[in-house]
Amino acid sequence: MTLQEFFDRHPRAALGLSGGVDSAYLLYAGRKAGADIHPYFIKTAFQPAFELDDARRLCDALGAALTVIELDVLACEAVRQNPADRCYHCKKLLFGALAKRAEADGLSLLIDGTNASDDAGDRPGMRALAELSVRSPLRECGLTKPEIRRLSREAGLFTADKPAYACLATRVPAGQALEAELLGRIERAEQALFSLGFSDLRVRVFHGAARIQLPKAQLCRAAEEVAAVRAAIEPYFATVLLDLKERE
């Protein structure tokens, strides 16, 4: 099945738009196929501000009206306590809110940007999507991440080479409760490193310290500029660690 065939069969849908590569291309492909795709961005404490900025930029470029749903995910104890299957509870919450808003807008089909490269066995959130009958056209049509990036470049989408960016909750070890204040510090610490020219990075919490993970090509630079890196992070974490195992 092709995306054109999928959207021929399902001409109206509510899309959970993250601002990332996959859902961005899905919005483009759906509109190109002539479908009526309504993008929704669910704003929580887990998403950094730039993701919403990117979602708005994309929708402006494609002429799509973006709906922003604000959701307090930390009010849900099953999410806030950060168990190993937190993503399951979070996805249930997010797409449950999307389903409710979409229904009010007259939309019954929910779609998301899960692709054929995503391993269902390693993603408890995908179980939640199945329970809520969320369709994943990219996955169903066999489109992998490299293919989606290639197609996005051909389409001229600015998201084509955007690095993957898991939600901020993934920076906190499972079992450690999630707090808005901590998530905010993580976001600001990562933004400080972005401003120094680093990219595709993570600032993870490790016994109260900030553990910086970088791609291999950036590790040497971080070691050479350790004073600048430390100065950027110390307003948010008293202890700063550089993980010498490159980020995969």
Short mmCIF file of C-alpha atoms in Angstrom, two decimals:
data_model
loop_
_atom_site.label_atom_id
_atom_site.label_comp_id
_atom_site.label_asym_id
_atom_site.label_seq_id
_atom_site.Cartn_x
_atom_site.Cartn_y
_atom_site.Cartn_z
CA MET A 1 0.00 0.00 0.00
CA THR A 2 1.18 3.52 -0.81
CA LEU A 3 0.44 6.68 1.13
CA GLN A 4 -1.71 7.84 -1.78
CA GLU A 5 -3.79 4.67 -1.48
CA PHE A 6 -4.03 5.06 2.29
CA PHE A 7 -5.34 8.60 2.02
CA ASP A 8 -7.67 7.69 -0.84
CA ARG A 9 -9.30 5.25 1.59
CA HIS A 10 -9.09 7.62 4.56
CA PRO A 11 -9.55 11.18 3.25
CA ARG A 12 -10.04 12.84 6.65
CA ALA A 13 -7.88 12.41 9.73
CA ALA A 14 -6.52 14.05 12.88
CA LEU A 15 -2.72 13.94 12.97
CA GLY A 16 -0.67 14.01 16.14
CA LEU A 17 2.08 16.38 14.97
CA SER A 18 5.28 16.34 17.02
CA GLY A 19 7.36 18.76 14.96
CA GLY A 20 9.74 15.95 14.00
CA VAL A 21 10.71 14.38 10.70
CA ASP A 22 8.06 11.67 10.48
CA SER A 23 4.85 13.45 11.35
CA ALA A 24 6.02 16.46 9.34
CA TYR A 25 6.36 14.34 6.22
CA LEU A 26 3.05 12.61 6.92
CA LEU A 27 1.29 15.98 7.01
CA TYR A 28 2.92 16.97 3.73
CA ALA A 29 2.11 13.62 2.07
CA GLY A 30 -1.48 13.65 3.24
CA ARG A 31 -2.12 17.13 1.91
CA LYS A 32 -0.35 16.28 -1.34
CA ALA A 33 -2.62 13.24 -1.67
CA GLY A 34 -5.62 15.54 -1.41
CA ALA A 35 -6.68 14.42 2.06
CA ASP A 36 -8.15 16.69 4.72
CA ILE A 37 -5.50 16.31 7.45
CA HIS A 38 -5.90 18.34 10.65
CA PRO A 39 -2.62 18.66 12.61
CA TYR A 40 -2.71 18.79 16.42
CA PHE A 41 0.25 19.54 18.68
CA ILE A 42 -0.14 18.37 22.27
CA LYS A 43 1.83 20.78 24.45
CA THR A 44 3.13 19.31 27.70
CA ALA A 45 6.06 19.72 30.08
CA PHE A 46 7.82 17.01 28.06
CA GLN A 47 8.15 19.00 24.83
CA PRO A 48 10.80 21.73 24.47
CA ALA A 49 9.61 25.03 23.07
CA PHE A 50 11.42 24.59 19.76
CA GLU A 51 9.24 21.58 18.86
CA LEU A 52 6.12 23.73 18.91
CA ASP A 53 7.97 26.45 17.00
CA ASP A 54 8.90 23.88 14.33
CA ALA A 55 5.34 22.54 14.18
CA ARG A 56 4.01 26.07 13.62
CA ARG A 57 6.67 26.82 11.00
CA LEU A 58 5.81 23.63 9.13
CA CYS A 59 2.08 24.26 9.20
CA ASP A 60 2.57 27.82 8.01
CA ALA A 61 4.68 26.55 5.10
CA LEU A 62 2.07 23.94 4.14
CA GLY A 63 -0.93 26.18 4.69
CA ALA A 64 -2.34 23.95 7.43
CA ALA A 65 -4.14 25.27 10.52
CA LEU A 66 -2.44 23.92 13.64
CA THR A 67 -4.46 23.19 16.77
CA VAL A 68 -2.50 23.26 20.04
CA ILE A 69 -3.83 21.19 22.94
CA GLU A 70 -2.36 21.99 26.35
CA LEU A 71 -2.19 19.01 28.67
CA ASP A 72 -0.85 18.63 32.23
CA VAL A 73 0.73 15.19 31.96
CA LEU A 74 2.32 15.50 35.41
CA ALA A 75 -1.15 15.51 36.97
CA CYS A 76 -1.30 11.81 36.05
CA GLU A 77 0.47 9.81 38.78
CA ALA A 78 1.14 6.90 36.42
CA VAL A 79 3.19 9.31 34.31
CA ARG A 80 4.71 11.47 37.04
CA GLN A 81 6.10 8.50 38.96
CA ASN A 82 8.09 7.61 35.82
CA PRO A 83 7.82 3.80 35.80
CA ALA A 84 9.56 1.71 33.15
CA ASP A 85 6.39 1.78 31.04
CA ARG A 86 5.82 5.52 31.46
CA CYS A 87 5.59 5.96 27.69
CA TYR A 88 2.54 3.67 27.61
CA HIS A 89 0.67 5.77 30.16
CA CYS A 90 1.80 9.01 28.51
CA LYS A 91 0.69 7.97 25.01
CA LYS A 92 -2.68 6.87 26.39
CA LEU A 93 -3.08 10.28 27.96
CA LEU A 94 -1.92 12.28 24.93
CA PHE A 95 -3.86 10.44 22.29
CA GLY A 96 -6.87 10.17 24.57
CA ALA A 97 -6.91 13.97 24.71
CA LEU A 98 -6.39 14.12 20.95
CA ALA A 99 -9.27 11.70 20.35
CA LYS A 100 -11.59 13.81 22.48
CA ARG A 101 -10.69 17.04 20.68
CA ALA A 102 -10.77 15.39 17.24
CA GLU A 103 -14.22 13.97 17.91
CA ALA A 104 -15.42 17.45 18.84
CA ASP A 105 -14.00 18.64 15.52
CA GLY A 106 -15.83 15.92 13.62
CA LEU A 107 -12.81 13.66 13.03
CA SER A 108 -12.91 9.96 13.88
CA LEU A 109 -9.58 8.72 12.49
CA LEU A 110 -6.37 9.40 14.43
CA ILE A 111 -2.96 9.00 12.77
CA ASP A 112 0.62 9.40 13.96
CA GLY A 113 4.14 9.40 12.55
CA THR A 114 5.38 5.99 13.69
CA ASN A 115 7.49 4.57 10.85
CA ALA A 116 8.63 1.14 9.68
CA SER A 117 12.02 1.54 11.42
CA ASP A 118 10.39 1.82 14.85
CA ASP A 119 10.72 -1.37 16.88
CA ALA A 120 7.36 -2.22 18.44
CA GLY A 121 9.05 -4.51 20.93
CA ASP A 122 11.00 -1.61 22.41
CA ARG A 123 8.20 0.95 22.46
CA PRO A 124 5.47 0.52 25.09
CA GLY A 125 3.84 3.63 23.67
CA MET A 126 2.95 1.70 20.53
CA ARG A 127 0.76 -0.60 22.61
CA ALA A 128 -1.20 2.44 23.75
CA LEU A 129 -1.62 3.57 20.13
CA ALA A 130 -3.02 0.15 19.22
CA GLU A 131 -5.48 0.23 22.12
CA LEU A 132 -6.73 3.64 20.97
CA SER A 133 -6.99 2.51 17.32
CA VAL A 134 -4.43 5.09 16.16
CA ARG A 135 -3.25 4.33 12.63
CA SER A 136 0.39 4.75 11.55
CA PRO A 137 0.37 5.23 7.75
CA LEU A 138 4.16 5.46 7.41
CA ARG A 139 4.61 2.14 9.18
CA GLU A 140 1.70 0.50 7.35
CA CYS A 141 3.18 1.58 4.01
CA GLY A 142 6.64 0.27 4.93
CA LEU A 143 8.40 3.64 4.96
CA THR A 144 11.62 3.63 7.00
CA LYS A 145 13.34 6.60 8.61
CA PRO A 146 16.03 6.91 5.87
CA GLU A 147 13.33 6.83 3.19
CA ILE A 148 11.28 9.46 4.99
CA ARG A 149 14.32 11.73 5.26
CA ARG A 150 15.03 11.26 1.54
CA LEU A 151 11.42 11.99 0.58
CA SER A 152 11.39 15.00 2.90
CA ARG A 153 14.49 16.42 1.20
CA GLU A 154 12.87 15.91 -2.20
CA ALA A 155 9.80 17.74 -0.91
CA GLY A 156 11.95 20.61 0.40
CA LEU A 157 10.84 20.18 4.01
CA PHE A 158 13.13 21.89 6.54
CA THR A 159 12.63 18.91 8.87
CA ALA A 160 14.36 16.47 6.49
CA ASP A 161 17.66 16.36 8.40
CA LYS A 162 16.33 17.33 11.80
CA PRO A 163 17.89 15.09 14.49
CA ALA A 164 15.60 12.76 16.41
CA TYR A 165 14.63 14.34 19.72
CA ALA A 166 12.98 12.11 22.31
CA CYS A 167 10.83 13.86 24.92
CA LEU A 168 12.46 15.45 27.96
CA ALA A 169 11.13 12.73 30.27
CA THR A 170 13.61 10.30 28.71
CA ARG A 171 16.45 12.27 30.31
CA VAL A 172 15.35 11.18 33.79
CA PRO A 173 16.06 7.63 35.03
CA ALA A 174 13.04 5.35 35.34
CA GLY A 175 11.74 5.35 38.89
CA GLN A 176 12.74 8.96 39.61
CA ALA A 177 9.62 11.13 39.82
CA LEU A 178 9.21 13.72 37.09
CA GLU A 179 8.91 17.35 38.17
CA ALA A 180 8.26 20.40 36.02
CA GLU A 181 11.19 22.25 37.62
CA LEU A 182 13.67 19.48 36.74
CA LEU A 183 12.36 19.13 33.19
CA GLY A 184 12.70 22.89 32.76
CA ARG A 185 16.32 22.80 33.88
CA ILE A 186 17.06 19.99 31.43
CA GLU A 187 15.49 21.92 28.58
CA ARG A 188 17.45 25.09 29.40
CA ALA A 189 20.71 23.16 29.77
CA GLU A 190 20.25 21.55 26.36
CA GLN A 191 19.35 24.90 24.84
CA ALA A 192 22.55 26.36 26.30
CA LEU A 193 24.57 23.68 24.53
CA PHE A 194 22.67 24.26 21.28
CA SER A 195 23.64 27.93 21.55
CA LEU A 196 27.31 26.90 21.70
CA GLY A 197 26.91 25.10 18.38
CA PHE A 198 26.51 21.53 19.66
CA SER A 199 23.74 19.41 18.18
CA ASP A 200 21.94 16.06 18.38
CA LEU A 201 22.68 15.96 22.10
CA ARG A 202 21.16 14.87 25.40
CA VAL A 203 21.55 16.18 28.95
CA ARG A 204 20.61 13.26 31.16
CA VAL A 205 20.15 13.30 34.93
CA PHE A 206 22.64 11.07 36.76
CA HIS A 207 22.39 11.12 40.57
CA GLY A 208 21.55 14.82 40.44
CA ALA A 209 24.31 15.67 37.95
CA ALA A 210 24.01 16.59 34.29
CA ARG A 211 25.48 13.83 32.10
CA ILE A 212 26.09 15.23 28.61
CA GLN A 213 25.85 12.87 25.66
CA LEU A 214 27.14 14.01 22.27
CA PRO A 215 27.77 12.45 18.85
CA LYS A 216 31.31 11.12 18.41
CA ALA A 217 32.31 13.99 16.11
CA GLN A 218 31.57 16.54 18.85
CA LEU A 219 33.23 14.84 21.83
CA CYS A 220 36.72 16.19 21.19
CA ARG A 221 35.40 19.73 20.80
CA ALA A 222 33.50 19.46 24.09
CA ALA A 223 36.66 18.28 25.86
CA GLU A 224 38.67 21.13 24.36
CA GLU A 225 36.03 23.69 25.34
CA VAL A 226 35.28 22.20 28.75
CA ALA A 227 35.22 25.58 30.50
CA ALA A 228 32.58 26.96 28.13
CA VAL A 229 30.52 23.78 28.40
CA ARG A 230 30.66 23.83 32.18
CA ALA A 231 29.74 27.51 32.30
CA ALA A 232 26.74 26.87 30.05
CA ILE A 233 25.38 24.04 32.20
CA GLU A 234 26.25 25.13 35.76
CA PRO A 235 23.34 27.58 36.08
CA TYR A 236 21.09 24.52 35.91
CA PHE A 237 23.19 21.68 37.38
CA ALA A 238 25.97 22.03 39.96
CA THR A 239 27.80 18.95 38.68
CA VAL A 240 28.50 18.47 34.97
CA LEU A 241 29.72 15.17 33.49
CA LEU A 242 30.77 14.42 29.91
CA ASP A 243 29.85 10.91 28.80
CA LEU A 244 32.80 9.64 26.73
CA LYS A 245 30.64 7.00 25.06
CA GLU A 246 29.24 8.82 22.04
CA ARG A 247 25.48 9.19 21.74
CA GLU A 248 23.99 6.59 19.40
#
